[in-house]
Amino acid sequence: MAYELNVAHLYGDLLNTYGDNGNLLALGYYAKQMGVELKTTVISLDDKFDPSDWDIVFFGGGQDFEQSIVSKDIQNKKEDLTSYIEDGGPMLAICGGYQLLGHYYIGADGEKIKGISALDHYTLSQDNNRFIGDIVIKNPDSGDEYHGFENHNGMTFLGEGEKPLGIVEEGHGNNDKDNSEGVVYKNVYGSYFHGPILTRNGNLAKKILLTALKRKYPDADLSKQEALEIQPTF
Ligand code: GLN
């Protein structure tokens, strides 16, 4: 393969609800078509996250119990993750992972689960309710449409410098109040989509891969990769 990208799978052994790991399979599938080999490593409890080692970070969703374990450990990686993000490192964070990039998440039993405040959102919990079902969103800047399935108790509210991944056309999204779903901040994409998001939305997989390639190989001619046609799978 002409290119190689190193993927950090944050807490991949703890956070993997609803088959979120499938995002890595989808990423690998599109990477292969782009002549890219992906090397994935799980970075978990007590491991060091060195921002210079990674080209893509994937951070999946989890139950409140696992999230509270991760919440404690991730404080030790807070500075390095923040500098990776601020430096334009590409990242996909789903549900629990998305929540932990923000300030905090109030779990279903009222426990405050601390995030790393790398992004400016916060997440409250709903009383005895979850947002579950099919969801369709559209990004107002790119016109990209994303289809998926959401299942979360948390209600996330975006903050300074954060844009939604899309405006809700069908479903609940971040909080069922402001029509937003997910987040885009620099090259970080956060979302409540399970299913997993990249299997049904190859357009997003392509975007993440291209961003990582341009960052790692700034002088490469990526016109072939840019031209890769993604067939919608929804
Ligand atoms: N525990 C979190 C919530 O319910 C995240 C769940 C998930 O990752 N699916 O909002």
Coordinates of N, CA and C and ligand atoms in Angstrom, one line a residue:
M1 N 0.9 -1.2 0.0 CA 0.0 0.0 0.0 C 0.9 1.3 0.0
A2 N 0.4 2.3 -0.7 CA 1.2 3.5 -0.8 C 1.3 4.3 0.5
Y3 N 0.2 4.2 1.3 CA 0.2 5.0 2.5 C -0.2 4.2 3.7
E4 N 0.2 4.7 4.9 CA -0.1 4.0 6.1 C -0.6 5.0 7.1
L5 N -1.6 4.7 7.8 CA -2.2 5.5 8.9 C -2.3 4.8 10.2
N6 N -1.8 5.4 11.2 CA -1.9 4.8 12.6 C -3.2 5.3 13.3
V7 N -4.0 4.3 13.7 CA -5.3 4.7 14.3 C -5.2 4.3 15.8
A8 N -5.5 5.2 16.7 CA -5.6 4.9 18.1 C -7.1 4.7 18.4
H9 N -7.4 3.5 19.0 CA -8.7 3.2 19.3 C -8.8 3.4 20.9
L10 N -9.4 4.5 21.2 CA -9.4 4.9 22.7 C -10.3 4.0 23.5
Y11 N -9.8 3.3 24.4 CA -10.6 2.4 25.3 C -11.4 1.4 24.6
G12 N -10.9 0.9 23.5 CA -11.6 0.0 22.6 C -12.0 -1.3 23.4
D13 N -11.4 -1.6 24.5 CA -11.8 -2.8 25.2 C -12.9 -2.5 26.2
L14 N -13.2 -1.2 26.4 CA -14.3 -0.9 27.4 C -15.5 -0.2 26.7
L15 N -15.2 0.5 25.7 CA -16.3 1.3 25.1 C -16.6 0.7 23.7
N16 N -17.6 -0.1 23.5 CA -18.0 -0.6 22.3 C -19.5 -1.0 22.3
T17 N -20.4 -0.1 22.5 CA -21.8 -0.5 22.5 C -22.3 -0.5 21.1
Y18 N -23.3 -1.3 20.8 CA -24.0 -1.4 19.6 C -23.0 -1.5 18.4
G19 N -21.9 -2.3 18.6 CA -21.0 -2.5 17.4 C -20.3 -1.3 16.9
D20 N -20.0 -0.4 17.8 CA -19.2 0.8 17.4 C -17.9 0.5 16.7
N21 N -17.3 -0.7 17.1 CA -16.0 -1.1 16.5 C -16.1 -1.3 15.0
G22 N -17.4 -1.5 14.6 CA -17.6 -1.6 13.1 C -17.1 -0.4 12.3
N23 N -17.0 0.7 13.0 CA -16.5 1.9 12.4 C -15.1 1.7 11.9
L24 N -14.3 0.9 12.6 CA -12.9 0.7 12.2 C -12.9 -0.3 11.0
L25 N -13.9 -1.2 10.9 CA -14.0 -2.1 9.8 C -14.3 -1.3 8.5
A26 N -15.3 -0.3 8.7 CA -15.6 0.5 7.6 C -14.5 1.4 7.1
L27 N -13.8 1.9 8.1 CA -12.7 2.8 7.8 C -11.6 2.0 7.0
G28 N -11.4 0.8 7.4 CA -10.4 -0.1 6.8 C -10.8 -0.4 5.3
Y29 N -12.1 -0.6 5.2 CA -12.7 -0.9 3.9 C -12.4 0.2 2.9
Y30 N -12.7 1.4 3.3 CA -12.5 2.6 2.4 C -11.0 2.9 2.3
A31 N -10.3 2.7 3.3 CA -8.8 3.0 3.3 C -8.2 2.1 2.2
K32 N -8.6 0.8 2.2 CA -8.0 -0.1 1.2 C -8.2 0.4 -0.3
Q33 N -9.4 0.9 -0.5 CA -9.7 1.4 -1.8 C -8.9 2.7 -2.2
M34 N -8.4 3.3 -1.1 CA -7.6 4.5 -1.3 C -6.1 4.2 -1.3
G35 N -5.8 2.9 -1.2 CA -4.3 2.6 -1.2 C -3.7 2.8 0.2
V36 N -4.5 2.8 1.2 CA -4.0 3.1 2.6 C -4.1 1.9 3.5
E37 N -3.1 1.6 4.2 CA -3.1 0.6 5.2 C -3.4 1.2 6.6
L38 N -4.3 0.7 7.3 CA -4.6 1.2 8.6 C -4.0 0.3 9.7
K39 N -3.3 0.9 10.6 CA -2.8 0.1 11.8 C -3.4 0.5 13.0
T40 N -4.2 -0.3 13.6 CA -5.1 0.1 14.8 C -4.5 -0.5 16.1
T41 N -4.4 0.4 17.1 CA -3.9 0.0 18.4 C -4.9 0.5 19.4
V42 N -5.3 -0.4 20.4 CA -6.2 0.0 21.5 C -5.3 0.8 22.5
I43 N -5.8 2.0 22.8 CA -5.1 2.7 23.9 C -6.1 2.8 25.1
S44 N -5.8 2.1 26.2 CA -6.8 1.9 27.2 C -6.2 2.4 28.6
L45 N -6.8 1.9 29.7 CA -6.4 2.3 31.0 C -4.9 2.3 31.2
D46 N -4.3 3.3 31.8 CA -2.9 3.4 32.1 C -2.0 3.5 30.9
D47 N -2.5 3.4 29.7 CA -1.6 3.6 28.5 C -1.4 5.0 28.3
K48 N -0.2 5.3 27.7 CA 0.1 6.7 27.3 C -0.5 7.0 25.9
F49 N -1.1 8.2 25.8 CA -1.5 8.7 24.5 C -0.5 9.7 24.0
D50 N 0.3 9.4 23.1 CA 1.3 10.4 22.6 C 0.8 10.9 21.3
P51 N 0.4 12.2 21.2 CA -0.3 12.8 20.1 C 0.5 12.6 18.8
S52 N 1.8 12.5 18.8 CA 2.6 12.4 17.6 C 2.6 11.0 17.0
D53 N 2.1 10.1 17.8 CA 2.0 8.7 17.3 C 0.8 8.4 16.3
W54 N -0.2 9.3 16.3 CA -1.5 8.9 15.8 C -1.9 9.8 14.6
D55 N -2.6 9.2 13.6 CA -3.1 9.9 12.5 C -4.6 10.0 12.5
I56 N -5.2 9.1 13.2 CA -6.7 9.1 13.4 C -7.0 8.5 14.8
V57 N -8.0 9.1 15.5 CA -8.4 8.6 16.8 C -9.8 8.2 16.7
F58 N -10.2 7.0 17.2 CA -11.6 6.6 17.3 C -11.9 6.3 18.7
F59 N -13.0 6.9 19.2 CA -13.5 6.8 20.6 C -14.9 6.4 20.6
G60 N -15.2 5.2 21.0 CA -16.6 4.7 20.9 C -17.5 5.0 22.0
G61 N -18.7 4.5 22.0 CA -19.7 4.7 23.0 C -19.7 3.6 24.1
G62 N -20.4 3.9 25.2 CA -20.4 2.9 26.3 C -21.5 3.1 27.3
Q63 N -21.7 2.2 28.1 CA -22.7 2.3 29.2 C -22.1 3.3 30.3
D64 N -23.0 3.8 31.1 CA -22.5 4.7 32.2 C -21.4 4.1 33.1
F65 N -21.5 2.8 33.4 CA -20.5 2.2 34.3 C -19.1 2.3 33.7
E66 N -19.0 1.8 32.4 CA -17.7 1.9 31.7 C -17.3 3.3 31.6
Q67 N -18.2 4.2 31.3 CA -17.9 5.6 31.1 C -17.2 6.2 32.4
S68 N -17.8 5.8 33.5 CA -17.2 6.4 34.8 C -15.8 5.9 35.0
I69 N -15.5 4.6 34.6 CA -14.1 4.1 34.7 C -13.2 4.9 33.8
V70 N -13.7 5.1 32.6 CA -12.8 5.8 31.6 C -12.7 7.3 32.0
S71 N -13.7 7.8 32.6 CA -13.7 9.2 33.0 C -12.5 9.5 33.9
K72 N -12.2 8.6 34.8 CA -11.1 8.8 35.7 C -9.7 8.7 35.0
D73 N -9.6 7.7 34.2 CA -8.3 7.4 33.5 C -8.0 8.5 32.5
I74 N -9.0 9.0 31.8 CA -8.8 9.9 30.7 C -8.3 11.3 31.2
Q75 N -8.5 11.5 32.5 CA -7.9 12.8 33.0 C -6.4 12.8 32.8
N76 N -5.8 11.7 32.9 CA -4.3 11.6 32.7 C -3.9 11.8 31.2
K77 N -4.8 11.7 30.3 CA -4.5 11.8 28.9 C -5.1 13.1 28.4
K78 N -5.7 13.9 29.3 CA -6.4 15.1 28.9 C -5.5 16.1 28.1
E79 N -4.3 16.4 28.6 CA -3.5 17.4 27.9 C -3.0 16.9 26.5
D80 N -2.7 15.6 26.4 CA -2.2 15.1 25.2 C -3.3 15.0 24.1
L81 N -4.5 14.6 24.6 CA -5.6 14.5 23.7 C -6.0 15.9 23.2
T82 N -6.0 16.9 24.1 CA -6.3 18.3 23.8 C -5.3 18.8 22.8
S83 N -4.1 18.5 22.9 CA -3.1 19.0 22.0 C -3.3 18.3 20.6
Y84 N -3.6 17.0 20.6 CA -3.9 16.3 19.3 C -5.0 17.0 18.6
I85 N -6.1 17.3 19.4 CA -7.3 18.0 18.8 C -7.0 19.4 18.3
E86 N -6.3 20.2 19.1 CA -6.0 21.6 18.7 C -5.0 21.6 17.5
D87 N -4.2 20.6 17.4 CA -3.3 20.5 16.3 C -4.0 20.0 15.0
G88 N -5.3 19.8 15.0 CA -6.0 19.4 13.8 C -6.0 17.9 13.6
G89 N -5.7 17.1 14.6 CA -5.8 15.6 14.5 C -7.2 15.2 14.2
P90 N -7.4 14.3 13.2 CA -8.8 13.8 13.0 C -9.2 12.8 14.0
M91 N -10.5 13.0 14.4 CA -11.0 12.1 15.5 C -12.5 11.8 15.2
L92 N -12.9 10.6 15.5 CA -14.4 10.3 15.5 C -14.8 9.8 16.9
A93 N -15.7 10.5 17.5 CA -16.1 10.1 18.8 C -17.6 9.8 18.8
I94 N -18.0 8.7 19.3 CA -19.4 8.3 19.3 C -20.0 8.3 20.7
C95 N -21.2 8.8 20.9 CA -22.0 8.7 22.1 C -21.2 8.9 23.4
G96 N -20.9 7.9 24.1 CA -20.1 8.0 25.3 C -18.8 8.7 25.1
G97 N -18.1 8.4 24.1 CA -16.8 9.0 23.7 C -17.0 10.5 23.4
Y98 N -18.0 10.8 22.7 CA -18.4 12.2 22.4 C -18.7 13.0 23.7
Q99 N -19.5 12.4 24.5 CA -19.8 13.0 25.8 C -18.5 13.3 26.6
L100 N -17.6 12.4 26.6 CA -16.4 12.5 27.5 C -15.4 13.6 26.9
L101 N -15.5 14.0 25.7 CA -14.7 15.0 25.1 C -15.1 16.4 25.7
G102 N -16.4 16.5 26.2 CA -16.9 17.7 26.7 C -16.6 17.9 28.2
H103 N -17.4 18.8 28.8 CA -17.1 19.1 30.2 C -17.6 18.0 31.2
Y104 N -18.8 17.5 31.0 CA -19.3 16.4 31.9 C -20.5 15.8 31.3
Y105 N -20.8 14.7 31.9 CA -22.1 13.9 31.5 C -22.7 13.5 32.8
I106 N -24.0 13.9 32.9 CA -24.7 13.4 34.1 C -25.4 12.1 33.8
G107 N -24.9 11.0 34.4 CA -25.4 9.7 34.1 C -26.9 9.5 34.5
A108 N -27.4 8.4 34.1 CA -28.9 8.2 34.3 C -29.2 8.2 35.8
D109 N -28.3 7.8 36.7 CA -28.6 7.8 38.1 C -28.1 9.1 38.8
G110 N -27.8 10.1 38.0 CA -27.5 11.5 38.6 C -26.0 11.7 38.8
E111 N -25.2 10.6 38.6 CA -23.8 10.8 38.9 C -23.1 11.7 37.9
K112 N -22.3 12.6 38.3 CA -21.6 13.5 37.4 C -20.3 12.9 36.9
I113 N -20.3 12.5 35.6 CA -19.1 11.9 35.0 C -18.3 12.9 34.3
K114 N -17.1 13.1 34.8 CA -16.3 14.2 34.3 C -15.7 13.9 32.9
G115 N -15.7 14.9 32.0 CA -15.1 14.8 30.7 C -13.7 15.5 30.7
I116 N -13.1 15.7 29.6 CA -11.8 16.4 29.6 C -11.9 17.8 29.1
S117 N -13.1 18.3 28.8 CA -13.3 19.8 28.4 C -12.4 20.1 27.2
A118 N -12.1 19.2 26.4 CA -11.3 19.5 25.2 C -12.3 20.3 24.2
L119 N -13.6 19.9 24.3 CA -14.6 20.6 23.5 C -15.6 21.2 24.5
D120 N -16.4 22.2 24.1 CA -17.1 23.0 25.0 C -18.5 22.5 25.3
H121 N -18.9 21.3 25.0 CA -20.2 20.9 25.3 C -20.4 20.2 26.6
Y122 N -21.6 20.1 27.1 CA -21.9 19.3 28.3 C -23.2 18.5 28.1
T123 N -23.4 17.5 28.9 CA -24.5 16.6 28.7 C -25.3 16.3 29.9
L124 N -26.6 16.5 29.8 CA -27.5 16.3 30.9 C -28.2 14.9 30.7
S125 N -28.9 14.4 31.8 CA -29.6 13.2 31.5 C -31.1 13.4 31.5
Q126 N -31.8 12.5 30.9 CA -33.3 12.6 30.8 C -33.8 11.7 31.9
D127 N -35.0 12.1 32.5 CA -35.6 11.3 33.5 C -36.3 10.1 32.8
N128 N -35.8 8.9 33.1 CA -36.5 7.7 32.6 C -36.8 7.7 31.1
N129 N -36.0 8.2 30.3 CA -36.2 8.2 28.9 C -34.9 8.1 28.1
R130 N -35.0 7.5 26.9 CA -33.8 7.5 26.0 C -34.3 7.9 24.7
F131 N -33.4 8.5 23.9 CA -33.7 8.8 22.5 C -33.3 7.6 21.7
I132 N -34.3 6.9 21.1 CA -34.0 5.7 20.4 C -34.7 5.7 19.1
G133 N -34.0 5.4 18.0 CA -34.6 5.3 16.7 C -33.8 5.7 15.5
D134 N -34.4 5.6 14.4 CA -33.7 6.0 13.2 C -33.5 7.6 13.1
I135 N -32.5 8.0 12.5 CA -32.2 9.4 12.5 C -31.6 9.8 11.2
V136 N -32.0 11.0 10.6 CA -31.4 11.5 9.4 C -31.0 13.0 9.7
I137 N -29.8 13.3 9.3 CA -29.3 14.7 9.5 C -28.7 15.3 8.2
K138 N -28.6 16.6 8.2 CA -27.9 17.2 7.0 C -27.0 18.3 7.5
N139 N -25.8 18.2 7.0 CA -24.8 19.3 7.3 C -25.0 20.5 6.4
P140 N -25.3 21.7 7.1 CA -25.7 22.8 6.3 C -24.6 23.4 5.4
D141 N -23.3 23.2 5.9 CA -22.2 23.7 5.1 C -21.8 22.9 3.9
S142 N -21.7 21.6 4.1 CA -21.3 20.7 3.0 C -22.5 20.1 2.2
G143 N -23.7 20.1 2.8 CA -24.8 19.5 2.2 C -24.8 18.0 2.4
D144 N -23.8 17.4 3.1 CA -23.8 16.0 3.3 C -24.9 15.6 4.2
E145 N -25.5 14.4 3.8 CA -26.6 13.8 4.6 C -26.0 12.6 5.3
Y146 N -26.4 12.4 6.5 CA -26.0 11.2 7.3 C -27.2 10.5 7.8
H147 N -27.2 9.1 7.7 CA -28.3 8.3 8.2 C -27.8 7.4 9.3
G148 N -28.6 7.2 10.3 CA -28.1 6.3 11.4 C -29.2 5.9 12.3
F149 N -28.8 5.4 13.5 CA -29.6 4.9 14.5 C -29.1 5.5 15.8
E150 N -29.9 6.2 16.6 CA -29.5 6.7 17.9 C -30.1 6.0 19.1
N151 N -29.3 5.9 20.1 CA -29.8 5.3 21.4 C -29.0 5.9 22.5
H152 N -29.6 6.9 23.2 CA -28.9 7.6 24.3 C -29.8 8.2 25.3
N153 N -29.3 8.3 26.5 CA -30.0 8.9 27.6 C -29.6 10.4 27.6
G154 N -28.3 10.6 27.3 CA -27.7 12.0 27.4 C -28.4 13.0 26.5
M155 N -28.4 14.2 27.0 CA -28.8 15.4 26.1 C -27.7 16.3 26.1
T156 N -27.1 16.5 24.9 CA -25.9 17.3 24.8 C -26.1 18.7 24.3
F157 N -25.5 19.7 24.8 CA -25.7 21.0 24.4 C -24.3 21.6 24.0
L158 N -24.2 22.0 22.7 CA -23.0 22.5 22.2 C -22.6 23.9 22.7
G159 N -21.3 24.1 22.7 CA -20.8 25.4 23.3 C -19.9 26.2 22.2
E160 N -19.1 27.0 22.7 CA -18.2 27.9 22.0 C -17.4 27.2 20.9
G161 N -17.5 27.7 19.6 CA -16.7 27.1 18.6 C -17.2 25.8 18.0
E162 N -18.2 25.3 18.5 CA -18.7 24.0 18.1 C -19.9 24.1 17.1
K163 N -19.8 23.4 16.0 CA -20.9 23.3 15.1 C -21.5 21.9 15.1
P164 N -22.8 21.8 14.8 CA -23.4 20.5 14.8 C -22.9 19.7 13.6
L165 N -22.8 18.4 13.7 CA -22.5 17.6 12.5 C -23.6 17.7 11.5
G166 N -24.8 17.9 12.0 CA -25.9 18.1 11.1 C -27.2 18.6 11.8
I167 N -28.1 19.0 11.0 CA -29.4 19.5 11.5 C -30.3 18.3 11.3
V168 N -31.1 18.1 12.4 CA -32.0 16.9 12.4 C -33.1 17.0 11.4
E169 N -33.3 16.0 10.5 CA -34.4 16.0 9.6 C -35.4 15.0 10.1
E170 N -34.9 14.0 10.8 CA -35.8 12.9 11.4 C -35.1 12.4 12.6
G171 N -35.7 12.3 13.7 CA -35.1 11.7 14.9 C -35.0 12.8 16.0
H172 N -34.1 12.6 17.0 CA -34.0 13.5 18.1 C -32.7 14.3 18.1
G173 N -31.5 13.7 17.9 CA -30.3 14.4 17.8 C -29.7 14.7 19.2
N174 N -28.9 15.8 19.3 CA -28.2 16.0 20.6 C -29.1 16.1 21.8
N175 N -30.3 16.8 21.7 CA -31.1 17.1 22.9 C -32.6 17.2 22.6
D176 N -33.0 17.0 21.4 CA -34.4 17.1 21.0 C -35.0 18.5 21.1
K177 N -34.1 19.5 21.3 CA -34.6 20.8 21.6 C -34.1 21.8 20.5
D178 N -32.8 21.7 20.1 CA -32.3 22.7 19.2 C -32.0 22.2 17.8
N179 N -32.5 21.0 17.5 CA -32.4 20.5 16.1 C -31.0 20.1 15.7
S180 N -30.0 20.1 16.6 CA -28.6 19.8 16.3 C -28.4 18.3 16.5
E181 N -27.4 17.8 15.8 CA -26.9 16.4 16.1 C -25.4 16.4 15.9
G182 N -24.8 15.9 17.0 CA -23.4 15.7 16.9 C -22.6 17.0 16.9
V183 N -21.3 16.9 16.6 CA -20.5 18.1 16.6 C -19.4 18.0 15.6
V184 N -19.0 19.2 15.1 CA -17.7 19.3 14.3 C -16.9 20.4 15.0
Y185 N -15.7 20.1 15.4 CA -14.8 21.0 16.0 C -13.4 20.7 15.4
K186 N -12.9 21.7 14.7 CA -11.6 21.4 13.9 C -11.8 20.1 13.1
N187 N -11.0 19.1 13.4 CA -11.2 17.8 12.6 C -11.8 16.7 13.5
V188 N -12.5 17.1 14.5 CA -13.1 16.2 15.4 C -14.6 16.1 15.0
Y189 N -15.1 14.8 14.8 CA -16.5 14.6 14.6 C -17.1 13.8 15.7
G190 N -18.1 14.3 16.3 CA -18.8 13.6 17.4 C -20.2 13.3 17.0
S191 N -20.8 12.2 17.4 CA -22.1 11.9 17.0 C -22.8 10.9 18.0
Y192 N -24.1 10.9 18.0 CA -24.8 9.8 18.7 C -25.2 8.6 17.8
F193 N -24.7 8.7 16.6 CA -25.1 7.6 15.6 C -24.4 6.3 16.0
H194 N -25.2 5.3 16.2 CA -24.6 3.9 16.2 C -24.9 3.3 14.9
G195 N -24.6 2.0 14.8 CA -25.1 1.4 13.6 C -24.2 0.6 12.8
P196 N -22.9 0.9 12.7 CA -22.1 2.1 13.2 C -22.1 3.2 12.1
I197 N -21.8 4.4 12.5 CA -22.0 5.6 11.6 C -21.3 5.4 10.2
L198 N -20.0 4.9 10.3 CA -19.2 4.9 9.0 C -19.7 3.8 8.0
T199 N -20.3 2.8 8.5 CA -20.8 1.7 7.6 C -21.9 2.3 6.7
R200 N -22.7 3.2 7.2 CA -23.8 3.7 6.4 C -23.4 5.1 5.8
N201 N -22.4 5.6 6.3 CA -22.0 7.0 5.8 C -20.5 7.0 5.4
G202 N -20.3 6.4 4.3 CA -18.9 6.3 3.7 C -18.4 7.7 3.4
N203 N -19.3 8.6 3.1 CA -18.9 10.0 2.9 C -18.1 10.6 4.0
L204 N -18.5 10.2 5.3 CA -17.8 10.7 6.4 C -16.5 10.0 6.6
A205 N -16.5 8.7 6.3 CA -15.2 7.9 6.4 C -14.2 8.5 5.4
K206 N -14.6 8.8 4.2 CA -13.7 9.4 3.2 C -13.2 10.7 3.7
K207 N -14.0 11.5 4.3 CA -13.6 12.8 4.8 C -12.5 12.7 5.8
I208 N -12.7 11.7 6.8 CA -11.7 11.5 7.8 C -10.4 11.0 7.3
L209 N -10.5 10.0 6.3 CA -9.3 9.5 5.8 C -8.5 10.5 5.0
L210 N -9.2 11.3 4.2 CA -8.5 12.4 3.4 C -7.8 13.4 4.3
T211 N -8.5 13.8 5.4 CA -7.9 14.7 6.3 C -6.7 14.2 6.9
A212 N -6.7 12.9 7.3 CA -5.5 12.3 7.9 C -4.4 12.2 6.9
L213 N -4.7 11.8 5.6 CA -3.7 11.7 4.6 C -3.0 13.0 4.3
K214 N -3.8 14.1 4.2 CA -3.3 15.4 3.9 C -2.4 15.9 5.0
R215 N -2.7 15.5 6.2 CA -2.0 16.0 7.3 C -0.6 15.2 7.4
K216 N -0.7 13.9 7.1 CA 0.6 13.1 7.2 C 1.4 13.2 6.0
Y217 N 0.8 13.3 4.8 CA 1.6 13.4 3.6 C 1.2 14.7 2.8
P218 N 1.7 15.8 3.3 CA 1.2 17.1 2.8 C 1.6 17.3 1.3
D219 N 2.6 16.6 0.8 CA 3.1 16.8 -0.6 C 2.5 15.8 -1.6
A220 N 1.8 14.8 -1.0 CA 1.3 13.7 -1.9 C 0.2 14.2 -2.9
D221 N 0.1 13.6 -4.0 CA -1.0 13.8 -5.0 C -2.1 12.9 -4.6
L222 N -3.2 13.5 -4.0 CA -4.3 12.6 -3.5 C -5.5 12.7 -4.5
S223 N -5.3 13.1 -5.7 CA -6.4 13.3 -6.6 C -7.2 12.0 -6.8
K224 N -6.5 10.9 -6.8 CA -7.2 9.6 -7.0 C -8.1 9.3 -5.8
Q225 N -7.6 9.6 -4.6 CA -8.3 9.4 -3.3 C -9.5 10.3 -3.2
E226 N -9.3 11.6 -3.7 CA -10.4 12.5 -3.7 C -11.5 12.1 -4.6
A227 N -11.1 11.4 -5.7 CA -12.1 11.0 -6.7 C -12.9 9.8 -6.3
L228 N -12.5 9.1 -5.3 CA -13.2 7.8 -4.9 C -14.7 8.1 -4.7
E229 N -15.4 7.3 -5.4 CA -16.9 7.4 -5.3 C -17.4 6.5 -4.2
I230 N -18.2 7.1 -3.4 CA -18.8 6.3 -2.3 C -20.3 6.1 -2.6
Q231 N -20.6 4.8 -2.6 CA -22.1 4.5 -2.8 C -22.8 4.6 -1.5
P232 N -23.9 5.4 -1.4 CA -24.7 5.4 -0.2 C -25.2 4.0 0.1
T233 N -25.2 3.6 1.4 CA -25.6 2.3 1.8 C -26.9 2.3 2.6
F234 N -27.6 3.4 2.6 CA -28.9 3.5 3.4 C -30.1 3.3 2.5
Ligands
GLN1 N1 -24.4 6.2 28.6 C1 -24.5 7.2 27.6 C2 -26.0 7.6 27.3 O1 -26.9 6.8 27.5 C3 -23.9 6.8 26.3 C4 -24.5 5.5 25.7 C5 -23.9 5.1 24.5 O2 -22.8 5.2 24.2 N2 -24.8 4.5 23.7 O3 -26.2 8.7 26.9

